[in-house]
GROMACS .gro file of N, CA and C in nm:
model
  198
    1PRO      N    1  -0.290  -1.564  -0.024
    1PRO     CA    2  -0.361  -1.459   0.049
    1PRO      C    3  -0.494  -1.511   0.105
    2ASP      N    4  -0.540  -1.451   0.210
    2ASP     CA    5  -0.668  -1.495   0.267
    2ASP      C    6  -0.787  -1.418   0.209
    3ARG      N    7  -0.760  -1.309   0.138
    3ARG     CA    8  -0.866  -1.228   0.076
    3ARG      C    9  -0.819  -1.184  -0.062
    4LEU      N   10  -0.909  -1.197  -0.160
    4LEU     CA   11  -0.879  -1.158  -0.297
    4LEU      C   12  -0.978  -1.050  -0.341
    5ASN      N   13  -0.933  -0.960  -0.427
    5ASN     CA   14  -1.018  -0.855  -0.479
    5ASN      C   15  -1.024  -0.869  -0.630
    6ALA      N   16  -1.144  -0.883  -0.685
    6ALA     CA   17  -1.162  -0.907  -0.828
    6ALA      C   18  -1.104  -0.794  -0.913
    7ARG      N   19  -1.122  -0.672  -0.872
    7ARG     CA   20  -1.071  -0.559  -0.950
    7ARG      C   21  -0.918  -0.560  -0.955
    8ASN      N   22  -0.855  -0.587  -0.842
    8ASN     CA   23  -0.709  -0.593  -0.840
    8ASN      C   24  -0.656  -0.706  -0.928
    9LEU      N   25  -0.724  -0.819  -0.927
    9LEU     CA   26  -0.682  -0.930  -1.013
    9LEU      C   27  -0.694  -0.893  -1.159
   10ARG      N   28  -0.802  -0.826  -1.196
   10ARG     CA   29  -0.820  -0.786  -1.335
   10ARG      C   30  -0.711  -0.689  -1.378
   11ARG      N   31  -0.677  -0.598  -1.290
   11ARG     CA   32  -0.573  -0.500  -1.323
   11ARG      C   33  -0.436  -0.565  -1.338
   12ARG      N   34  -0.412  -0.673  -1.268
   12ARG     CA   35  -0.280  -0.739  -1.270
   12ARG      C   36  -0.274  -0.859  -1.363
   13ALA      N   37  -0.384  -0.888  -1.432
   13ALA     CA   38  -0.387  -1.006  -1.520
   13ALA      C   39  -0.275  -0.996  -1.623
   14ALA      N   40  -0.193  -1.097  -1.626
   14ALA     CA   41  -0.077  -1.096  -1.715
   14ALA      C   42  -0.104  -1.165  -1.848
   15GLY      N   43  -0.212  -1.239  -1.856
   15GLY     CA   44  -0.235  -1.313  -1.979
   15GLY      C   45  -0.382  -1.317  -2.017
   16PRO      N   46  -0.413  -1.385  -2.126
   16PRO     CA   47  -0.552  -1.393  -2.173
   16PRO      C   48  -0.637  -1.481  -2.082
   17GLY      N   49  -0.766  -1.458  -2.086
   17GLY     CA   50  -0.857  -1.546  -2.014
   17GLY      C   51  -0.930  -1.482  -1.899
   18ILE      N   52  -0.867  -1.391  -1.826
   18ILE     CA   53  -0.937  -1.331  -1.712
   18ILE      C   54  -0.930  -1.179  -1.716
   19GLU      N   55  -0.918  -1.123  -1.836
   19GLU     CA   56  -0.900  -0.980  -1.844
   19GLU      C   57  -1.028  -0.899  -1.830
   20THR      N   58  -1.143  -0.963  -1.830
   20THR     CA   59  -1.268  -0.888  -1.819
   20THR      C   60  -1.338  -0.919  -1.688
   21ALA      N   61  -1.412  -0.820  -1.639
   21ALA     CA   62  -1.484  -0.837  -1.512
   21ALA      C   63  -1.580  -0.956  -1.515
   22PRO      N   64  -1.659  -0.975  -1.621
   22PRO     CA   65  -1.749  -1.091  -1.622
   22PRO      C   66  -1.677  -1.225  -1.614
   23ARG      N   67  -1.561  -1.236  -1.677
   23ARG     CA   68  -1.487  -1.362  -1.670
   23ARG      C   69  -1.433  -1.387  -1.530
   24ILE      N   70  -1.384  -1.283  -1.467
   24ILE     CA   71  -1.334  -1.298  -1.330
   24ILE      C   72  -1.449  -1.333  -1.236
   25GLU      N   73  -1.562  -1.266  -1.254
   25GLU     CA   74  -1.679  -1.295  -1.170
   25GLU      C   75  -1.723  -1.440  -1.188
   26ALA      N   76  -1.724  -1.488  -1.312
   26ALA     CA   77  -1.763  -1.627  -1.339
   26ALA      C   78  -1.665  -1.724  -1.273
   27ALA      N   79  -1.537  -1.693  -1.279
   27ALA     CA   80  -1.436  -1.779  -1.217
   27ALA      C   81  -1.457  -1.784  -1.065
   28PHE      N   82  -1.481  -1.668  -1.004
   28PHE     CA   83  -1.504  -1.667  -0.859
   28PHE      C   84  -1.633  -1.742  -0.823
   29GLN      N   85  -1.736  -1.731  -0.906
   29GLN     CA   86  -1.860  -1.803  -0.879
   29GLN      C   87  -1.836  -1.954  -0.881
   30GLU      N   88  -1.755  -1.999  -0.976
   30GLU     CA   89  -1.723  -2.142  -0.982
   30GLU      C   90  -1.643  -2.185  -0.859
   31LEU      N   91  -1.546  -2.103  -0.819
   31LEU     CA   92  -1.468  -2.136  -0.699
   31LEU      C   93  -1.556  -2.136  -0.575
   32ALA      N   94  -1.654  -2.047  -0.570
   32ALA     CA   95  -1.747  -2.042  -0.457
   32ALA      C   96  -1.832  -2.169  -0.452
   33GLU      N   97  -1.878  -2.216  -0.570
   33GLU     CA   98  -1.957  -2.338  -0.574
   33GLU      C   99  -1.877  -2.458  -0.524
   34LEU      N  100  -1.747  -2.455  -0.544
   34LEU     CA  101  -1.659  -2.564  -0.498
   34LEU      C  102  -1.618  -2.548  -0.352
   35GLY      N  103  -1.653  -2.434  -0.291
   35GLY     CA  104  -1.620  -2.411  -0.151
   35GLY      C  105  -1.480  -2.355  -0.129
   36TRP      N  106  -1.416  -2.309  -0.234
   36TRP     CA  107  -1.280  -2.256  -0.220
   36TRP      C  108  -1.278  -2.112  -0.172
   37VAL      N  109  -1.380  -2.035  -0.209
   37VAL     CA  110  -1.390  -1.895  -0.168
   37VAL      C  111  -1.535  -1.864  -0.131
   38ARG      N  112  -1.553  -1.750  -0.064
   38ARG     CA  113  -1.690  -1.701  -0.040
   38ARG      C  114  -1.688  -1.550  -0.059
   39ALA      N  115  -1.798  -1.498  -0.109
   39ALA     CA  116  -1.809  -1.355  -0.132
   39ALA      C  117  -1.803  -1.280   0.000
   40ALA      N  118  -1.730  -1.170   0.000
   40ALA     CA  119  -1.718  -1.087   0.120
   40ALA      C  120  -1.715  -0.940   0.078
   41PRO      N  121  -1.824  -0.893   0.014
   41PRO     CA  122  -1.826  -0.755  -0.031
   41PRO      C  123  -1.823  -0.660   0.088
   42GLU      N  124  -1.752  -0.550   0.073
   42GLU     CA  125  -1.749  -0.451   0.180
   42GLU      C  126  -1.720  -0.314   0.121
   43ARG      N  127  -1.749  -0.213   0.199
   43ARG     CA  128  -1.724  -0.076   0.158
   43ARG      C  129  -1.670  -0.001   0.278
   44GLU      N  130  -1.568   0.078   0.254
   44GLU     CA  131  -1.512   0.158   0.362
   44GLU      C  132  -1.598   0.281   0.385
   45GLY      N  133  -1.616   0.316   0.509
   45GLY     CA  134  -1.693   0.435   0.543
   45GLY      C  135  -1.842   0.413   0.534
   46ALA      N  136  -1.917   0.517   0.562
   46ALA     CA  137  -2.062   0.508   0.565
   46ALA      C  138  -2.125   0.573   0.443
   47THR      N  139  -2.047   0.600   0.339
   47THR     CA  140  -2.101   0.665   0.221
   47THR      C  141  -2.159   0.562   0.125
   48PRO      N  142  -2.261   0.602   0.049
   48PRO     CA  143  -2.317   0.509  -0.049
   48PRO      C  144  -2.222   0.489  -0.166
   49GLY      N  145  -2.239   0.381  -0.235
   49GLY     CA  146  -2.156   0.355  -0.352
   49GLY      C  147  -2.135   0.207  -0.372
   50ARG      N  148  -2.060   0.175  -0.473
   50ARG     CA  149  -2.033   0.035  -0.507
   50ARG      C  150  -1.945  -0.030  -0.401
   51GLN      N  151  -1.981  -0.152  -0.367
   51GLN     CA  152  -1.900  -0.228  -0.271
   51GLN      C  153  -1.781  -0.291  -0.343
   52ARG      N  154  -1.675  -0.313  -0.267
   52ARG     CA  155  -1.560  -0.385  -0.320
   52ARG      C  156  -1.600  -0.529  -0.347
   53THR      N  157  -1.546  -0.589  -0.450
   53THR     CA  158  -1.576  -0.728  -0.481
   53THR      C  159  -1.466  -0.816  -0.424
   54ASP      N  160  -1.469  -0.830  -0.293
   54ASP     CA  161  -1.371  -0.912  -0.223
   54ASP      C  162  -1.424  -1.054  -0.206
   55TRP      N  163  -1.330  -1.147  -0.202
   55TRP     CA  164  -1.360  -1.288  -0.180
   55TRP      C  165  -1.263  -1.340  -0.075
   56VAL      N  166  -1.316  -1.413   0.022
   56VAL     CA  167  -1.234  -1.472   0.128
   56VAL      C  168  -1.204  -1.616   0.090
   57VAL      N  169  -1.076  -1.652   0.100
   57VAL     CA  170  -1.032  -1.787   0.065
   57VAL      C  171  -1.058  -1.880   0.183
   58ASN      N  172  -1.112  -1.997   0.155
   58ASN     CA  173  -1.140  -2.098   0.256
   58ASN      C  174  -1.008  -2.137   0.324
   59PRO      N  175  -1.000  -2.130   0.457
   59PRO     CA  176  -0.876  -2.167   0.527
   59PRO      C  177  -0.831  -2.309   0.496
   60ALA      N  178  -0.923  -2.400   0.470
   60ALA     CA  179  -0.886  -2.538   0.438
   60ALA      C  180  -0.806  -2.544   0.309
   61VAL      N  181  -0.838  -2.457   0.215
   61VAL     CA  182  -0.764  -2.453   0.088
   61VAL      C  183  -0.623  -2.402   0.115
   62GLN      N  184  -0.612  -2.302   0.200
   62GLN     CA  185  -0.482  -2.248   0.234
   62GLN      C  186  -0.395  -2.353   0.304
   63ASP      N  187  -0.456  -2.432   0.391
   63ASP     CA  188  -0.381  -2.535   0.463
   63ASP      C  189  -0.319  -2.637   0.368
   64HIS      N  190  -0.389  -2.669   0.260
   64HIS     CA  191  -0.340  -2.768   0.163
   64HIS      C  192  -0.232  -2.709   0.073
   65ALA      N  193  -0.226  -2.578   0.063
   65ALA     CA  194  -0.129  -2.513  -0.025
   65ALA      C  195   0.011  -2.511   0.038
   66GLU      N  196   0.019  -2.529   0.166
   66GLU     CA  197   0.148  -2.521   0.236
   66GLU      C  198   0.227  -2.648   0.229
   0.00000   0.00000   0.00000
């Protein structure tokens, strides 16, 4: 995928290791430091509230996966 959502990953986690929000956030931070993803928070509509914790995958990483 070209975009990942931390909350969706946490909900779908099948095994130990990434079941908590802080662990997933730490993993994404490490991937960001390596240049694999970048934060892309967004919120639908003009209402106040928490932004989605989306991350965009570097296209270069996707090219190597094929």
